[in-house]
């Protein structure tokens, strides 16, 4: 057994001390000082190395020119600013910065940099085209034209584009288009020229011409965010909201803070129901340009949609009046005032809107409603009569006219308009034409239709289409003349052509209706579904889809669709309530069907569809006597309606 070694008998290790404690304390201080000195030396060396690798002003200027050429104007601005910080005497850097500001639509900042460039010795003779552009952005069209005329020959293309835009701003659109076409004849690969031409033709209602110009611009220079943005606007007009989004996103991949693309992207997202994404885009737009009136307006629209009226008004005030005269601002401001009971103020906004867009029937409806609510019945009549006297007037307009006539004591006239309202559809097919060049001709066409001169109206509309084949308004006018004459088969072609050029809501309604009338139910439904795939927030489209689902017996789908519509519009749309009654009756839920049908009938007791829905609902609930009375009334109101007659036959 091994001998145990007790602790006290173990050999103790001698602790070695390299230096005394006092000596260690002093040495530690010296070590720390040496380390700090070494660290200081390293930092100085790094700083010297970094200073030696700091990009020169020339390098930063080259980077600015490179990013400018690549379509990243925000980066070009930043690089030019850094070049100026490195060498404030570099006149060309100020000129490049001015160019970047111009591409970002900031005329004031551009003028400041142009002055700095000249002060630094850059030749003023090389800056006239840039000065012209800056003046144009500030609204000085005459000054822009004068400066463009002084540009050197090598900048003739740029100067011509500025001159064209200035003429267009002065109202001489034809002169502007002529300048651009002449320019593109000489320089057919000028992507900026094609972009400007496309924007002018789109604003003039020539969607076909804008389509060609935008496609040409993008093919020539896919790096230009303005060309990509224009293509997005053209695609949005022709095919819908969702189809346009990738083009705006492509523009933002070139320059993530390009204001025009951000604003169009935000507006399109909002219309497509993507509110959170819309808000994010407007915030980026405000980072790119603090206080941007367009971005603030879009945020006001978003706030209004969410019911935050006070916030919407605050955001509008923050625009500082910069966009007060624009149609969208007038529409929104009027809606905000009307929703708070300030009917006179709302009428003031909408009156300005009607002056800007005299053929905008929706604006006339709103103005008439505001005047009527403010006690100005005669003023309401003056505004509403041009729309209410038309054969295709919708029930809401006719009801407003009736209310105004009753307010001025004309009860017989009010009764006549109420009778017309009972037989009119709940949806207005009237288009608010935006094509200023076509308006002068569309008015006489409608006058001929109202007078029953269908051959004359058709001939005039054909001539209009021949003169303006790329105008959706012209195609719609031709379709309307055929429809007014009862020739719906002939109307389908022009309506389809109009939809191909501008697939907006009024055109969709016309095309869906015409296709259904000629027995092309599948094509009609496909057109509606396509529209809703691009415009998922469309109330009109959802109403129509719910109606088609009821007609085809898809009760559960119809209920889902129509209940979503009712949640958005409330219980004042008799057509929605009637369709809901039919859907619940089809699902054998008679009690619910009766509640909806009774509400629809109370709104429009003389409308055949309301009486029919009430009769069907009562039958589903077991009240056959009451059902028969209402269905008989419905057939008397609409003797040619096969569906209503079939409901009466089914009752036995």
Tab-separated table of N, CA and C in Angstrom, residues 304-397:
chain	number	residue	atom	x	y	z
A	304	UNK	N	-58.216	60.178	-46.113
A	304	UNK	CA	-59.656	60.300	-46.365
A	304	UNK	C	-60.294	58.932	-46.543
A	305	UNK	N	-59.612	58.038	-47.248
A	305	UNK	CA	-60.148	56.691	-47.434
A	305	UNK	C	-60.288	55.961	-46.104
A	306	UNK	N	-59.404	56.268	-45.169
A	306	UNK	CA	-59.458	55.628	-43.853
A	306	UNK	C	-60.419	56.339	-42.910
A	307	UNK	N	-61.095	57.397	-43.382
A	307	UNK	CA	-62.041	58.124	-42.553
A	307	UNK	C	-61.415	59.139	-41.622
A	308	UNK	N	-60.145	59.427	-41.795
A	308	UNK	CA	-59.454	60.393	-40.930
A	308	UNK	C	-59.508	61.767	-41.614
A	309	UNK	N	-60.670	62.379	-41.510
A	309	UNK	CA	-60.953	63.601	-42.258
A	309	UNK	C	-60.062	64.759	-41.824
A	310	UNK	N	-59.893	64.932	-40.526
A	310	UNK	CA	-59.078	66.042	-40.031
A	310	UNK	C	-57.633	65.908	-40.492
A	311	UNK	N	-57.102	64.691	-40.450
A	311	UNK	CA	-55.727	64.469	-40.914
A	311	UNK	C	-55.621	64.775	-42.401
A	312	UNK	N	-56.624	64.367	-43.175
A	312	UNK	CA	-56.604	64.637	-44.615
A	312	UNK	C	-56.569	66.136	-44.883
A	313	UNK	N	-57.374	66.895	-44.154
A	313	UNK	CA	-57.386	68.347	-44.355
A	313	UNK	C	-56.054	68.972	-43.940
A	314	UNK	N	-55.463	68.464	-42.859
A	314	UNK	CA	-54.162	68.983	-42.419
A	314	UNK	C	-53.093	68.739	-43.478
A	315	UNK	N	-53.103	67.551	-44.055
A	315	UNK	CA	-52.120	67.226	-45.088
A	315	UNK	C	-52.314	68.101	-46.330
A	316	UNK	N	-53.564	68.363	-46.691
A	316	UNK	CA	-53.821	69.242	-47.837
A	316	UNK	C	-53.308	70.659	-47.573
A	317	UNK	N	-53.492	71.139	-46.355
A	317	UNK	CA	-53.002	72.488	-46.024
A	317	UNK	C	-51.489	72.558	-46.119
A	318	UNK	N	-50.812	71.454	-45.819
A	318	UNK	CA	-49.347	71.439	-45.872
A	318	UNK	C	-48.812	71.604	-47.287
A	319	UNK	N	-49.661	71.399	-48.302
A	319	UNK	CA	-49.194	71.593	-49.679
A	319	UNK	C	-48.982	73.058	-49.989
A	320	UNK	N	-49.469	73.945	-49.134
A	320	UNK	CA	-49.235	75.373	-49.307
A	320	UNK	C	-49.914	75.972	-50.520
A	321	UNK	N	-50.968	75.325	-51.007
A	321	UNK	CA	-51.702	75.853	-52.154
A	321	UNK	C	-51.068	75.557	-53.491
A	322	UNK	N	-49.971	74.776	-53.494
A	322	UNK	CA	-49.248	74.530	-54.745
A	322	UNK	C	-50.065	73.740	-55.754
A	323	UNK	N	-51.005	72.921	-55.285
A	323	UNK	CA	-51.784	72.081	-56.207
A	323	UNK	C	-53.284	72.305	-56.038
A	324	UNK	N	-53.647	73.461	-55.488
A	324	UNK	CA	-55.066	73.724	-55.220
A	324	UNK	C	-55.921	73.748	-56.481
A	325	UNK	N	-55.337	74.094	-57.618
A	325	UNK	CA	-56.117	74.238	-58.851
A	325	UNK	C	-56.223	72.943	-59.641
A	326	UNK	N	-55.599	71.856	-59.169
A	326	UNK	CA	-55.650	70.598	-59.904
A	326	UNK	C	-56.973	69.881	-59.656
A	327	UNK	N	-57.498	69.170	-60.657
A	327	UNK	CA	-58.801	68.503	-60.506
A	327	UNK	C	-58.864	67.552	-59.318
A	328	UNK	N	-57.805	66.764	-59.121
A	328	UNK	CA	-57.833	65.812	-58.016
A	328	UNK	C	-57.933	66.499	-56.668
A	329	UNK	N	-57.219	67.597	-56.500
A	329	UNK	CA	-57.272	68.340	-55.240
A	329	UNK	C	-58.656	68.933	-55.024
A	330	UNK	N	-59.243	69.484	-56.067
A	330	UNK	CA	-60.585	70.057	-55.947
A	330	UNK	C	-61.609	68.989	-55.590
A	331	UNK	N	-61.483	67.824	-56.208
A	331	UNK	CA	-62.406	66.736	-55.895
A	331	UNK	C	-62.276	66.322	-54.436
A	332	UNK	N	-61.036	66.126	-53.975
A	332	UNK	CA	-60.814	65.688	-52.602
A	332	UNK	C	-61.254	66.745	-51.602
A	333	UNK	N	-60.883	67.993	-51.835
A	333	UNK	CA	-61.254	69.062	-50.902
A	333	UNK	C	-62.771	69.179	-50.793
A	334	UNK	N	-63.464	69.051	-51.924
A	334	UNK	CA	-64.920	69.091	-51.884
A	334	UNK	C	-65.497	67.931	-51.106
A	335	UNK	N	-64.948	66.737	-51.287
A	335	UNK	CA	-65.432	65.572	-50.539
A	335	UNK	C	-65.238	65.748	-49.041
A	336	UNK	N	-64.090	66.290	-48.649
A	336	UNK	CA	-63.820	66.493	-47.226
A	336	UNK	C	-64.797	67.500	-46.626
A	337	UNK	N	-65.058	68.588	-47.361
A	337	UNK	CA	-65.999	69.593	-46.867
A	337	UNK	C	-67.418	69.019	-46.802
A	338	UNK	N	-67.827	68.303	-47.831
A	338	UNK	CA	-69.186	67.744	-47.878
A	338	UNK	C	-69.407	66.756	-46.736
A	339	UNK	N	-68.396	65.938	-46.447
A	339	UNK	CA	-68.541	64.918	-45.406
A	339	UNK	C	-68.721	65.532	-44.026
A	340	UNK	N	-68.330	66.796	-43.870
A	340	UNK	CA	-68.477	67.472	-42.580
A	340	UNK	C	-69.636	68.472	-42.569
A	341	UNK	N	-70.479	68.402	-43.605
A	341	UNK	CA	-71.657	69.254	-43.644
A	341	UNK	C	-71.406	70.664	-44.126
A	342	UNK	N	-70.226	70.949	-44.650
A	342	UNK	CA	-69.930	72.285	-45.170
A	342	UNK	C	-70.262	72.303	-46.668
A	343	UNK	N	-71.571	72.303	-46.955
A	343	UNK	CA	-72.031	72.099	-48.322
A	343	UNK	C	-71.700	73.281	-49.231
A	344	UNK	N	-71.786	74.484	-48.702
A	344	UNK	CA	-71.434	75.646	-49.509
A	344	UNK	C	-69.967	75.626	-49.914
A	345	UNK	N	-69.109	75.268	-48.974
A	345	UNK	CA	-67.680	75.192	-49.276
A	345	UNK	C	-67.408	74.083	-50.293
A	346	UNK	N	-68.080	72.953	-50.122
A	346	UNK	CA	-67.920	71.856	-51.084
A	346	UNK	C	-68.348	72.297	-52.477
A	347	UNK	N	-69.457	73.036	-52.538
A	347	UNK	CA	-69.933	73.524	-53.836
A	347	UNK	C	-68.905	74.441	-54.485
A	348	UNK	N	-68.217	75.232	-53.678
A	348	UNK	CA	-67.192	76.123	-54.223
A	348	UNK	C	-66.065	75.356	-54.881
A	349	UNK	N	-65.613	74.277	-54.242
A	349	UNK	CA	-64.551	73.461	-54.837
A	349	UNK	C	-65.038	72.796	-56.122
A	350	UNK	N	-66.236	72.221	-56.060
A	350	UNK	CA	-66.720	71.449	-57.205
A	350	UNK	C	-67.137	72.353	-58.363
A	351	UNK	N	-67.509	73.587	-58.068
A	351	UNK	CA	-67.811	74.509	-59.160
A	351	UNK	C	-66.537	74.788	-59.980
A	352	UNK	N	-65.420	74.953	-59.270
A	352	UNK	CA	-64.144	75.134	-59.973
A	352	UNK	C	-63.809	73.903	-60.808
A	353	UNK	N	-64.119	72.725	-60.273
A	353	UNK	CA	-63.841	71.495	-61.005
A	353	UNK	C	-64.682	71.406	-62.277
A	354	UNK	N	-65.949	71.787	-62.190
A	354	UNK	CA	-66.824	71.761	-63.371
A	354	UNK	C	-66.336	72.756	-64.422
A	355	UNK	N	-65.814	73.896	-63.985
A	355	UNK	CA	-65.267	74.855	-64.947
A	355	UNK	C	-64.067	74.279	-65.686
A	356	UNK	N	-63.249	73.507	-64.950
A	356	UNK	CA	-62.087	72.885	-65.587
A	356	UNK	C	-62.500	71.734	-66.495
A	357	UNK	N	-63.528	70.989	-66.085
A	357	UNK	CA	-63.967	69.801	-66.821
A	357	UNK	C	-65.482	69.861	-67.018
A	358	UNK	N	-65.937	70.687	-67.940
A	358	UNK	CA	-67.381	70.910	-68.088
A	358	UNK	C	-68.173	69.680	-68.500
A	359	UNK	N	-67.522	68.666	-69.088
A	359	UNK	CA	-68.252	67.462	-69.484
A	359	UNK	C	-68.078	66.326	-68.484
A	360	UNK	N	-67.520	66.617	-67.330
A	360	UNK	CA	-67.358	65.605	-66.287
A	360	UNK	C	-68.685	65.470	-65.543
A	361	UNK	N	-69.450	64.437	-65.876
A	361	UNK	CA	-70.792	64.286	-65.312
A	361	UNK	C	-70.759	64.015	-63.809
A	362	UNK	N	-69.712	63.313	-63.339
A	362	UNK	CA	-69.606	63.044	-61.902
A	362	UNK	C	-69.430	64.347	-61.132
A	363	UNK	N	-68.592	65.246	-61.664
A	363	UNK	CA	-68.390	66.542	-61.011
A	363	UNK	C	-69.700	67.321	-60.968
A	364	UNK	N	-70.484	67.250	-62.039
A	364	UNK	CA	-71.787	67.944	-62.051
A	364	UNK	C	-72.734	67.337	-61.019
A	365	UNK	N	-72.729	66.025	-60.908
A	365	UNK	CA	-73.563	65.390	-59.885
A	365	UNK	C	-73.206	65.902	-58.490
A	366	UNK	N	-71.919	65.910	-58.205
A	366	UNK	CA	-71.476	66.330	-56.878
A	366	UNK	C	-71.820	67.791	-56.618
A	367	UNK	N	-71.577	68.649	-57.611
A	367	UNK	CA	-71.890	70.062	-57.442
A	367	UNK	C	-73.389	70.251	-57.249
A	368	UNK	N	-74.198	69.547	-58.035
A	368	UNK	CA	-75.643	69.660	-57.885
A	368	UNK	C	-76.102	69.223	-56.499
A	369	UNK	N	-75.526	68.125	-56.004
A	369	UNK	CA	-75.889	67.641	-54.669
A	369	UNK	C	-75.507	68.653	-53.596
A	370	UNK	N	-74.325	69.241	-53.723
A	370	UNK	CA	-73.871	70.214	-52.732
A	370	UNK	C	-74.741	71.469	-52.755
A	371	UNK	N	-75.082	71.941	-53.946
A	371	UNK	CA	-75.937	73.125	-54.048
A	371	UNK	C	-77.314	72.849	-53.471
A	372	UNK	N	-77.839	71.669	-53.751
A	372	UNK	CA	-79.167	71.311	-53.227
A	372	UNK	C	-79.142	71.251	-51.706
A	373	UNK	N	-78.094	70.652	-51.140
A	373	UNK	CA	-77.996	70.551	-49.676
A	373	UNK	C	-77.748	71.908	-49.027
A	374	UNK	N	-77.148	72.826	-49.773
A	374	UNK	CA	-76.887	74.155	-49.207
A	374	UNK	C	-78.074	75.093	-49.372
A	375	UNK	N	-79.154	74.626	-50.006
A	375	UNK	CA	-80.357	75.435	-50.163
A	375	UNK	C	-80.467	76.163	-51.479
A	376	UNK	N	-79.537	75.963	-52.381
A	376	UNK	CA	-79.558	76.643	-53.679
A	376	UNK	C	-80.126	75.690	-54.728
A	377	UNK	N	-81.451	75.488	-54.691
A	377	UNK	CA	-82.085	74.518	-55.586
A	377	UNK	C	-82.002	74.962	-57.047
A	378	UNK	N	-82.172	76.249	-57.296
A	378	UNK	CA	-82.125	76.720	-58.690
A	378	UNK	C	-80.720	76.574	-59.264
A	379	UNK	N	-79.730	76.841	-58.444
A	379	UNK	CA	-78.363	76.623	-58.901
A	379	UNK	C	-78.112	75.151	-59.205
A	380	UNK	N	-78.680	74.268	-58.374
A	380	UNK	CA	-78.536	72.836	-58.615
A	380	UNK	C	-79.174	72.437	-59.939
A	381	UNK	N	-80.338	73.014	-60.236
A	381	UNK	CA	-81.008	72.711	-61.507
A	381	UNK	C	-80.160	73.147	-62.700
A	382	UNK	N	-79.590	74.326	-62.609
A	382	UNK	CA	-78.755	74.815	-63.714
A	382	UNK	C	-77.594	73.861	-64.000
A	383	UNK	N	-77.040	73.294	-62.935
A	383	UNK	CA	-75.887	72.408	-63.093
A	383	UNK	C	-76.305	71.027	-63.583
A	384	UNK	N	-77.445	70.533	-63.075
A	384	UNK	CA	-77.829	69.148	-63.327
A	384	UNK	C	-78.630	68.933	-64.605
A	385	UNK	N	-79.296	69.961	-65.085
A	385	UNK	CA	-80.154	69.772	-66.270
A	385	UNK	C	-79.390	69.210	-67.477
A	386	UNK	N	-78.168	69.695	-67.783
A	386	UNK	CA	-77.472	69.140	-68.952
A	386	UNK	C	-77.248	67.630	-68.867
A	387	UNK	N	-77.098	67.111	-67.660
A	387	UNK	CA	-76.900	65.668	-67.492
A	387	UNK	C	-78.238	64.956	-67.376
A	388	UNK	N	-79.157	65.543	-66.599
A	388	UNK	CA	-80.450	64.904	-66.369
A	388	UNK	C	-81.325	64.834	-67.608
A	389	UNK	N	-81.112	65.721	-68.569
A	389	UNK	CA	-81.938	65.713	-69.772
A	389	UNK	C	-81.499	64.650	-70.771
A	390	UNK	N	-80.373	64.025	-70.533
A	390	UNK	CA	-79.888	63.007	-71.464
A	390	UNK	C	-80.636	61.694	-71.274
A	391	UNK	N	-80.775	60.949	-72.361
A	391	UNK	CA	-81.520	59.694	-72.295
A	391	UNK	C	-80.810	58.632	-71.475
A	392	UNK	N	-79.498	58.746	-71.307
A	392	UNK	CA	-78.754	57.728	-70.556
A	392	UNK	C	-78.434	58.185	-69.134
A	393	UNK	N	-79.181	59.181	-68.643
A	393	UNK	CA	-78.948	59.669	-67.278
A	393	UNK	C	-79.229	58.554	-66.274
A	394	UNK	N	-78.433	58.489	-65.216
A	394	UNK	CA	-78.604	57.441	-64.212
A	394	UNK	C	-79.610	57.882	-63.160
A	395	UNK	N	-80.025	56.948	-62.335
A	395	UNK	CA	-81.098	57.204	-61.374
A	395	UNK	C	-80.709	58.246	-60.332
A	396	UNK	N	-79.432	58.269	-59.936
A	396	UNK	CA	-79.020	59.227	-58.918
A	396	UNK	C	-79.160	60.650	-59.425
A	397	UNK	N	-78.695	60.897	-60.658
A	397	UNK	CA	-78.826	62.239	-61.231
A	397	UNK	C	-80.286	62.634	-61.363
